[in-house]
mmCIF file of C-alpha atoms and ligand atoms in Angstrom:
data_model
loop_
_atom_site.group_PDB
_atom_site.id
_atom_site.type_symbol
_atom_site.label_atom_id
_atom_site.label_comp_id
_atom_site.label_asym_id
_atom_site.label_seq_id
_atom_site.Cartn_x
_atom_site.Cartn_y
_atom_site.Cartn_z
ATOM 1 C CA MET A 1 -9.664 -13.685 -3.062
ATOM 2 C CA ALA A 2 -9.420 -12.967 -6.773
ATOM 3 C CA GLU A 3 -8.660 -9.434 -8.057
ATOM 4 C CA HIS A 4 -12.236 -8.249 -8.422
ATOM 5 C CA GLU A 5 -13.801 -10.235 -5.627
ATOM 6 C CA SER A 6 -15.554 -8.241 -2.888
ATOM 7 C CA SER A 7 -15.320 -9.114 0.765
ATOM 8 C CA THR A 8 -18.800 -7.728 1.283
ATOM 9 C CA LEU A 9 -20.401 -9.847 -1.497
ATOM 10 C CA LYS A 10 -18.438 -13.130 -0.927
ATOM 11 C CA ILE A 11 -16.536 -14.422 2.136
ATOM 12 C CA PRO A 12 -12.840 -14.805 1.207
ATOM 13 C CA GLY A 13 -10.948 -18.027 2.168
ATOM 14 C CA ALA A 14 -8.680 -17.922 5.298
ATOM 15 C CA ARG A 15 -4.994 -17.508 4.695
ATOM 16 C CA ARG A 16 -2.051 -17.649 7.091
ATOM 17 C CA VAL A 17 -0.002 -15.049 5.290
ATOM 18 C CA PRO A 18 -1.728 -11.932 3.993
ATOM 19 C CA ARG A 19 -1.892 -11.849 0.269
ATOM 20 C CA HIS A 20 -2.009 -8.105 0.099
ATOM 21 C CA ILE A 21 -0.432 -5.609 2.589
ATOM 22 C CA ALA A 22 -1.058 -1.855 2.341
ATOM 23 C CA ILE A 23 1.214 0.451 4.252
ATOM 24 C CA ILE A 24 1.062 4.188 5.216
ATOM 25 C CA MET A 25 4.707 4.873 5.527
ATOM 26 C CA ASP A 26 4.652 7.672 8.163
ATOM 27 C CA GLY A 27 7.158 9.243 10.540
ATOM 28 C CA ASN A 28 10.079 10.190 8.242
ATOM 29 C CA GLY A 29 9.984 13.773 9.411
ATOM 30 C CA ARG A 30 10.003 12.896 13.121
ATOM 31 C CA TRP A 31 12.796 10.361 12.602
ATOM 32 C CA ALA A 32 14.973 13.156 11.154
ATOM 33 C CA LYS A 33 13.874 15.687 13.799
ATOM 34 C CA GLN A 34 14.901 13.284 16.601
ATOM 35 C CA ARG A 35 18.386 13.307 15.100
ATOM 36 C CA LEU A 36 18.414 17.141 14.559
ATOM 37 C CA LEU A 37 18.501 16.487 10.786
ATOM 38 C CA PRO A 38 16.418 18.107 8.063
ATOM 39 C CA ARG A 39 13.076 16.348 7.344
ATOM 40 C CA VAL A 40 14.360 15.276 3.913
ATOM 41 C CA ALA A 41 17.043 13.150 5.592
ATOM 42 C CA GLY A 42 14.158 11.158 6.963
ATOM 43 C CA HIS A 43 12.722 10.649 3.498
ATOM 44 C CA ARG A 44 16.102 9.450 2.248
ATOM 45 C CA ARG A 45 16.279 6.867 5.039
ATOM 46 C CA GLY A 46 12.649 5.997 4.338
ATOM 47 C CA MET A 47 13.705 4.834 0.919
ATOM 48 C CA GLU A 48 16.028 2.296 2.498
ATOM 49 C CA ALA A 49 13.115 0.964 4.604
ATOM 50 C CA VAL A 50 11.192 0.559 1.334
ATOM 51 C CA ARG A 51 13.897 -1.564 -0.114
ATOM 52 C CA ALA A 52 14.050 -3.784 2.980
ATOM 53 C CA VAL A 53 10.283 -4.198 3.204
ATOM 54 C CA VAL A 54 9.885 -5.059 -0.453
ATOM 55 C CA ARG A 55 12.602 -7.745 -0.048
ATOM 56 C CA ALA A 56 10.975 -9.111 3.164
ATOM 57 C CA CYS A 57 7.551 -9.284 1.543
ATOM 58 C CA GLY A 58 8.918 -11.213 -1.372
ATOM 59 C CA GLU A 59 10.636 -13.665 0.957
ATOM 60 C CA ARG A 60 7.459 -14.191 2.965
ATOM 61 C CA GLY A 61 5.299 -15.013 -0.010
ATOM 62 C CA ILE A 62 3.228 -11.838 0.078
ATOM 63 C CA GLU A 63 1.861 -11.289 -3.384
ATOM 64 C CA TYR A 64 0.807 -7.639 -3.263
ATOM 65 C CA LEU A 65 2.431 -4.706 -1.472
ATOM 66 C CA THR A 66 0.857 -1.189 -1.703
ATOM 67 C CA LEU A 67 2.788 1.795 -0.349
ATOM 68 C CA PHE A 68 1.431 5.266 0.239
ATOM 69 C CA ALA A 69 4.217 7.541 -0.858
ATOM 70 C CA PHE A 70 2.488 10.802 -1.489
ATOM 71 C CA SER A 71 -1.018 11.826 -0.739
ATOM 72 C CA SER A 72 -3.256 14.278 -2.670
ATOM 73 C CA GLU A 73 -3.019 16.412 0.534
ATOM 74 C CA ASN A 74 0.756 16.335 0.687
ATOM 75 C CA TRP A 75 0.885 19.228 -1.851
ATOM 76 C CA ARG A 76 0.166 21.338 1.172
ATOM 77 C CA ARG A 77 3.742 20.844 2.308
ATOM 78 C CA PRO A 78 6.599 23.333 1.808
ATOM 79 C CA VAL A 79 7.611 23.427 -1.825
ATOM 80 C CA GLU A 80 11.229 22.454 -1.059
ATOM 81 C CA GLU A 81 10.074 19.205 0.608
ATOM 82 C CA ILE A 82 7.736 18.372 -2.248
ATOM 83 C CA SER A 83 10.444 18.965 -4.821
ATOM 84 C CA PHE A 84 12.885 16.766 -2.790
ATOM 85 C CA LEU A 85 10.274 13.968 -2.691
ATOM 86 C CA MET A 86 9.744 14.170 -6.445
ATOM 87 C CA GLN A 87 13.503 14.028 -7.092
ATOM 88 C CA LEU A 88 13.785 11.098 -4.710
ATOM 89 C CA PHE A 89 11.020 9.257 -6.538
ATOM 90 C CA ALA A 90 12.713 9.878 -9.919
ATOM 91 C CA LEU A 91 16.107 8.810 -8.611
ATOM 92 C CA ALA A 92 14.573 5.625 -7.100
ATOM 93 C CA LEU A 93 12.926 4.775 -10.436
ATOM 94 C CA GLU A 94 16.248 5.216 -12.266
ATOM 95 C CA GLN A 95 18.205 3.155 -9.789
ATOM 96 C CA GLU A 96 15.812 0.435 -8.635
ATOM 97 C CA VAL A 97 13.663 -0.641 -11.539
ATOM 98 C CA GLU A 98 16.239 -3.021 -12.999
ATOM 99 C CA LYS A 99 16.642 -4.708 -9.594
ATOM 100 C CA LEU A 100 12.875 -5.046 -9.187
ATOM 101 C CA HIS A 101 12.722 -6.626 -12.602
ATOM 102 C CA GLN A 102 15.415 -9.091 -11.786
ATOM 103 C CA ASN A 103 13.523 -10.049 -8.744
ATOM 104 C CA ASN A 104 10.350 -10.737 -10.704
ATOM 105 C CA VAL A 105 8.505 -7.764 -9.167
ATOM 106 C CA ARG A 106 5.678 -6.085 -11.089
ATOM 107 C CA PHE A 107 5.738 -2.289 -10.473
ATOM 108 C CA LYS A 108 2.599 -0.137 -10.570
ATOM 109 C CA VAL A 109 1.777 3.395 -9.644
ATOM 110 C CA ILE A 110 -1.713 4.604 -8.713
ATOM 111 C CA GLY A 111 -2.776 8.227 -8.342
ATOM 112 C CA GLU A 112 -3.457 11.284 -10.423
ATOM 113 C CA LEU A 113 -0.223 11.642 -12.343
ATOM 114 C CA GLY A 114 -1.258 14.722 -14.295
ATOM 115 C CA ARG A 115 0.290 17.051 -11.718
ATOM 116 C CA PHE A 116 3.699 15.403 -11.896
ATOM 117 C CA ASP A 117 6.639 16.430 -14.074
ATOM 118 C CA PRO A 118 6.279 14.749 -17.556
ATOM 119 C CA LYS A 119 9.734 13.298 -17.173
ATOM 120 C CA LEU A 120 8.766 11.578 -13.941
ATOM 121 C CA VAL A 121 5.600 10.261 -15.525
ATOM 122 C CA ARG A 122 7.595 8.853 -18.454
ATOM 123 C CA LEU A 123 9.902 7.032 -15.927
ATOM 124 C CA ILE A 124 6.875 5.629 -14.169
ATOM 125 C CA ARG A 125 5.221 4.354 -17.390
ATOM 126 C CA ALA A 126 8.488 2.848 -18.576
ATOM 127 C CA ALA A 127 8.976 0.983 -15.263
ATOM 128 C CA GLU A 128 5.435 -0.287 -15.365
ATOM 129 C CA GLU A 129 6.004 -1.575 -18.903
ATOM 130 C CA VAL A 130 9.282 -3.289 -18.224
ATOM 131 C CA THR A 131 7.936 -5.087 -15.231
ATOM 132 C CA ALA A 132 4.429 -5.814 -16.450
ATOM 133 C CA GLY A 133 4.906 -9.543 -17.005
ATOM 134 C CA ASN A 134 6.498 -10.229 -13.540
ATOM 135 C CA THR A 135 4.682 -12.525 -11.140
ATOM 136 C CA ARG A 136 6.398 -12.813 -7.779
ATOM 137 C CA LEU A 137 5.245 -9.644 -6.071
ATOM 138 C CA THR A 138 3.154 -6.672 -7.261
ATOM 139 C CA LEU A 139 4.531 -3.482 -5.800
ATOM 140 C CA THR A 140 2.055 -0.610 -6.094
ATOM 141 C CA VAL A 141 3.132 2.897 -5.148
ATOM 142 C CA ALA A 142 0.333 5.351 -4.374
ATOM 143 C CA ALA A 143 1.508 8.792 -5.552
ATOM 144 C CA ASN A 144 -0.735 11.874 -5.524
ATOM 145 C CA TYR A 145 -3.285 9.332 -4.529
ATOM 146 C CA GLY A 146 -6.378 9.942 -2.459
ATOM 147 C CA GLY A 147 -9.154 7.494 -1.587
ATOM 148 C CA ARG A 148 -11.850 10.025 -2.450
ATOM 149 C CA TRP A 149 -10.172 10.945 -5.740
ATOM 150 C CA ASP A 150 -10.143 7.301 -6.540
ATOM 151 C CA LEU A 151 -13.791 6.772 -5.919
ATOM 152 C CA VAL A 152 -14.745 9.843 -7.962
ATOM 153 C CA GLN A 153 -12.525 8.992 -10.902
ATOM 154 C CA ALA A 154 -13.887 5.412 -10.892
ATOM 155 C CA VAL A 155 -17.511 6.513 -10.974
ATOM 156 C CA ASN A 156 -16.782 9.063 -13.736
ATOM 157 C CA ARG A 157 -14.854 6.545 -15.867
ATOM 158 C CA MET A 158 -17.511 3.862 -15.330
ATOM 159 C CA LEU A 159 -20.311 6.230 -16.419
ATOM 160 C CA ARG A 160 -18.312 7.347 -19.437
ATOM 161 C CA GLU A 161 -17.807 3.810 -20.587
ATOM 162 C CA ARG A 162 -21.161 2.405 -19.526
ATOM 163 C CA PRO A 163 -23.696 5.337 -19.630
ATOM 164 C CA GLU A 164 -26.581 2.791 -19.108
ATOM 165 C CA LEU A 165 -25.472 2.561 -15.418
ATOM 166 C CA ALA A 166 -26.422 6.157 -14.739
ATOM 167 C CA SER A 167 -29.851 4.930 -13.530
ATOM 168 C CA GLY A 168 -28.236 2.699 -10.918
ATOM 169 C CA PHE A 169 -25.117 0.543 -10.443
ATOM 170 C CA GLY A 170 -23.832 -2.138 -8.046
ATOM 171 C CA GLU A 171 -20.609 -2.706 -6.158
ATOM 172 C CA SER A 172 -19.207 -5.073 -8.728
ATOM 173 C CA ASP A 173 -19.893 -2.602 -11.555
ATOM 174 C CA LEU A 174 -17.681 -0.049 -9.881
ATOM 175 C CA ALA A 175 -14.826 -2.272 -8.630
ATOM 176 C CA PRO A 176 -13.019 -2.713 -11.935
ATOM 177 C CA TYR A 177 -12.643 1.098 -12.316
ATOM 178 C CA LEU A 178 -10.849 1.654 -9.027
ATOM 179 C CA ALA A 179 -7.145 2.427 -9.336
ATOM 180 C CA LEU A 180 -6.246 -0.696 -7.301
ATOM 181 C CA SER A 181 -8.355 -3.116 -9.369
ATOM 182 C CA HIS A 182 -5.316 -5.082 -10.311
ATOM 183 C CA ALA A 183 -4.993 -6.301 -6.729
ATOM 184 C CA PRO A 184 -7.260 -8.202 -4.349
ATOM 185 C CA GLU A 185 -8.561 -6.170 -1.314
ATOM 186 C CA PRO A 186 -5.760 -5.644 1.293
ATOM 187 C CA ASP A 187 -5.774 -8.265 4.044
ATOM 188 C CA LEU A 188 -3.484 -6.182 6.322
ATOM 189 C CA PHE A 189 -3.100 -2.416 6.683
ATOM 190 C CA ILE A 190 -0.076 -1.076 8.523
ATOM 191 C CA ARG A 191 0.510 2.508 9.575
ATOM 192 C CA THR A 192 3.843 3.452 11.079
ATOM 193 C CA GLY A 193 4.582 6.584 12.994
ATOM 194 C CA GLY A 194 1.994 6.332 15.782
ATOM 195 C CA GLU A 195 -0.950 8.092 14.105
ATOM 196 C CA GLN A 196 -4.209 6.083 14.096
ATOM 197 C CA ARG A 197 -5.951 7.367 10.962
ATOM 198 C CA ILE A 198 -6.496 6.407 7.397
ATOM 199 C CA SER A 199 -5.523 9.865 5.898
ATOM 200 C CA ASN A 200 -7.562 9.302 2.706
ATOM 201 C CA PHE A 201 -5.637 6.195 1.714
ATOM 202 C CA VAL A 202 -7.610 3.363 0.068
ATOM 203 C CA LEU A 203 -11.149 3.788 1.357
ATOM 204 C CA TRP A 204 -13.344 1.345 -0.561
ATOM 205 C CA GLN A 205 -10.987 -1.677 -0.299
ATOM 206 C CA LEU A 206 -10.230 -1.364 3.432
ATOM 207 C CA ALA A 207 -13.831 -2.466 4.231
ATOM 208 C CA TYR A 208 -12.665 -5.750 5.859
ATOM 209 C CA THR A 209 -8.918 -5.206 6.089
ATOM 210 C CA GLU A 210 -7.226 -5.961 9.438
ATOM 211 C CA LEU A 211 -5.648 -2.692 10.779
ATOM 212 C CA PHE A 212 -2.245 -2.564 12.474
ATOM 213 C CA PHE A 213 -0.876 0.606 13.976
ATOM 214 C CA THR A 214 2.760 0.947 15.288
ATOM 215 C CA ASP A 215 4.691 3.706 16.877
ATOM 216 C CA THR A 216 7.812 2.668 14.981
ATOM 217 C CA LEU A 217 8.818 5.468 12.599
ATOM 218 C CA TRP A 218 8.986 4.434 8.980
ATOM 219 C CA PRO A 219 12.780 4.632 8.598
ATOM 220 C CA ASP A 220 13.101 2.171 11.461
ATOM 221 C CA PHE A 221 10.586 -0.285 10.044
ATOM 222 C CA ASP A 222 12.367 -3.458 8.969
ATOM 223 C CA ALA A 223 11.777 -7.152 8.462
ATOM 224 C CA SER A 224 11.330 -7.838 12.175
ATOM 225 C CA ALA A 225 8.870 -5.016 12.521
ATOM 226 C CA LEU A 226 7.000 -6.499 9.579
ATOM 227 C CA ASP A 227 6.985 -9.874 11.274
ATOM 228 C CA ARG A 228 5.353 -8.279 14.416
ATOM 229 C CA ALA A 229 2.570 -7.044 12.204
ATOM 230 C CA LEU A 230 2.226 -10.504 10.645
ATOM 231 C CA VAL A 231 2.093 -12.157 14.058
ATOM 232 C CA SER A 232 -0.651 -9.741 15.092
ATOM 233 C CA TYR A 233 -2.530 -10.516 11.784
ATOM 234 C CA GLN A 234 -2.364 -14.236 12.442
ATOM 235 C CA GLN A 235 -4.059 -13.778 15.810
ATOM 236 C CA ARG A 236 -7.052 -12.017 14.313
ATOM 237 C CA GLU A 237 -10.306 -13.751 13.565
ATOM 238 C CA ARG A 238 -11.629 -12.549 10.299
ATOM 239 C CA ARG A 239 -15.351 -13.039 10.746
ATOM 240 C CA TYR A 240 -16.792 -10.956 7.866
ATOM 241 C CA GLY A 241 -20.017 -10.527 9.724
ATOM 242 C CA ARG A 242 -20.336 -14.191 10.951
ATOM 243 C CA THR A 243 -20.139 -15.349 14.523
ATOM 244 C CA SER A 244 -17.002 -17.004 15.819
ATOM 245 C CA GLU A 245 -18.865 -20.410 15.901
ATOM 246 C CA GLN A 246 -19.643 -20.214 12.274
ATOM 247 C CA LEU A 247 -16.051 -20.047 11.117
ATOM 248 C CA PRO A 248 -14.700 -23.114 9.442
ATOM 249 C CA ALA A 249 -12.015 -24.894 11.615
ATOM 250 C CA ASP A 250 -8.781 -24.123 9.847
ATOM 251 C CA ALA A 251 -6.027 -26.465 10.921
ATOM 252 C CA ALA A 252 -3.521 -24.841 8.700
ATOM 253 C CA LEU A 253 -3.907 -21.563 10.528
ATOM 254 C CA ALA A 254 -3.071 -23.051 13.870
ATOM 255 C CA SER A 255 -0.069 -25.017 12.690
ATOM 256 C CA TYR A 256 1.688 -22.122 11.022
ATOM 257 C CA ARG A 257 3.081 -19.124 12.871
ATOM 258 C CA ILE A 258 5.566 -16.487 11.715
ATOM 259 C CA LYS A 259 8.377 -16.606 14.322
ATOM 260 C CA ASP A 260 7.963 -13.629 16.676
ATOM 261 C CA THR A 261 11.515 -12.508 17.151
ATOM 262 C CA SER A 262 10.540 -9.410 19.149
ATOM 263 C CA ASN A 263 10.043 -8.960 22.807
ATOM 264 C CA ALA A 264 7.340 -6.336 22.308
ATOM 265 C CA GLY A 265 3.814 -7.455 21.333
HETATM 266 C C1 IPE B 301 5.757 10.170 5.665
HETATM 267 O O1 IPE B 301 6.514 10.786 6.637
HETATM 268 C C2 IPE B 301 6.242 10.449 4.261
HETATM 269 C C3 IPE B 301 5.346 11.294 3.495
HETATM 270 C C4 IPE B 301 4.175 11.717 3.843
HETATM 271 C C5 IPE B 301 5.849 11.641 2.123
HETATM 272 P P1 IPE B 301 6.241 12.290 7.109
HETATM 273 O O2 IPE B 301 6.972 13.252 6.279
HETATM 274 O O3 IPE B 301 4.799 12.544 7.151
HETATM 275 O O4 IPE B 301 6.794 12.229 8.607
HETATM 276 P P2 IPE B 301 6.193 12.912 9.888
HETATM 277 O O5 IPE B 301 4.814 12.471 10.009
HETATM 278 O O6 IPE B 301 6.323 14.360 9.657
HETATM 279 O O7 IPE B 301 7.094 12.441 10.981
HETATM 280 C C1 IPE B 302 0.013 10.070 4.953
HETATM 281 O O1 IPE B 302 1.022 10.654 5.788
HETATM 282 C C2 IPE B 302 0.474 10.055 3.534
HETATM 283 C C3 IPE B 302 1.718 9.281 3.259
HETATM 284 C C4 IPE B 302 2.350 8.499 4.076
HETATM 285 C C5 IPE B 302 2.168 9.405 1.866
HETATM 286 P P1 IPE B 302 0.780 12.134 6.323
HETATM 287 O O2 IPE B 302 1.883 12.314 7.268
HETATM 288 O O3 IPE B 302 0.737 13.101 5.176
HETATM 289 O O4 IPE B 302 -0.590 12.085 7.054
HETATM 290 P P2 IPE B 302 -1.361 13.089 8.009
HETATM 291 O O5 IPE B 302 -1.564 14.375 7.164
HETATM 292 O O6 IPE B 302 -0.465 13.317 9.229
HETATM 293 O O7 IPE B 302 -2.619 12.389 8.282
HETATM 294 MG MG1 MG B 303 3.329 12.280 8.622
#
């Protein structure tokens, strides 16, 4: 599916490997608590999981990876935790961008950056610029992002640029203004940490995304945990409103399976 194509307007082609994976990285605090460590120790370990999953996605031919790092509601947390997360983000940008660039990863941030420290925003913009031409994997980090914020900012921006649409607009008019318009709709959504909710993550684009929930806490999520999600994905029948009998026979789908190295399902 091309970047602006809509799963509700046009049926996407079948693919064995998801083109776009979106992840709610949850469970850092509980991971730390289980070890009698401060919550922030979980966030630090969570960064390592990010590194491993970015690498694994690149190796598996996934083209887009979107990670929920900080929600518009996470400002409700204790100030010390918020400031630790901001420092961790800045440190990661300083330390990792060169490596991402060498690995041909395009880096993007979506969210309302106005509330961030200007120094952090400069680091983000610089990282986006350096990596803009890379083509292997697009890594999008959602920071101070909320699905409702995204829809509202998209409508506002669209109406500013195209006031004639005030009398009525369609799906495809709005799509280019959404923060994630540089990516196709996610094929697979993963939430770690056991909670089964969307928590105001991408709302519009999840319309036909396959959902995968796992109890694994984010710091423990690694390449084999990713493969379990991929195996589950490959067993889904993406009907987009059609009946099973209407689906085109896809030989490629049957012949290719990610090796399930786990015992659990
Ligand atoms: C997710 O882990 C990371 C962020 C939201 C920044 P949590 O910090 O939510 O971990 P739990 O849910 O408390 O275990
Ligand atoms: C969702 O996790 C946001 C991120 C992972 C950044 P939370 O842990 O904040 O979600 P809720 O509040 O429990 O739903
Ligand atoms: Mg949480």
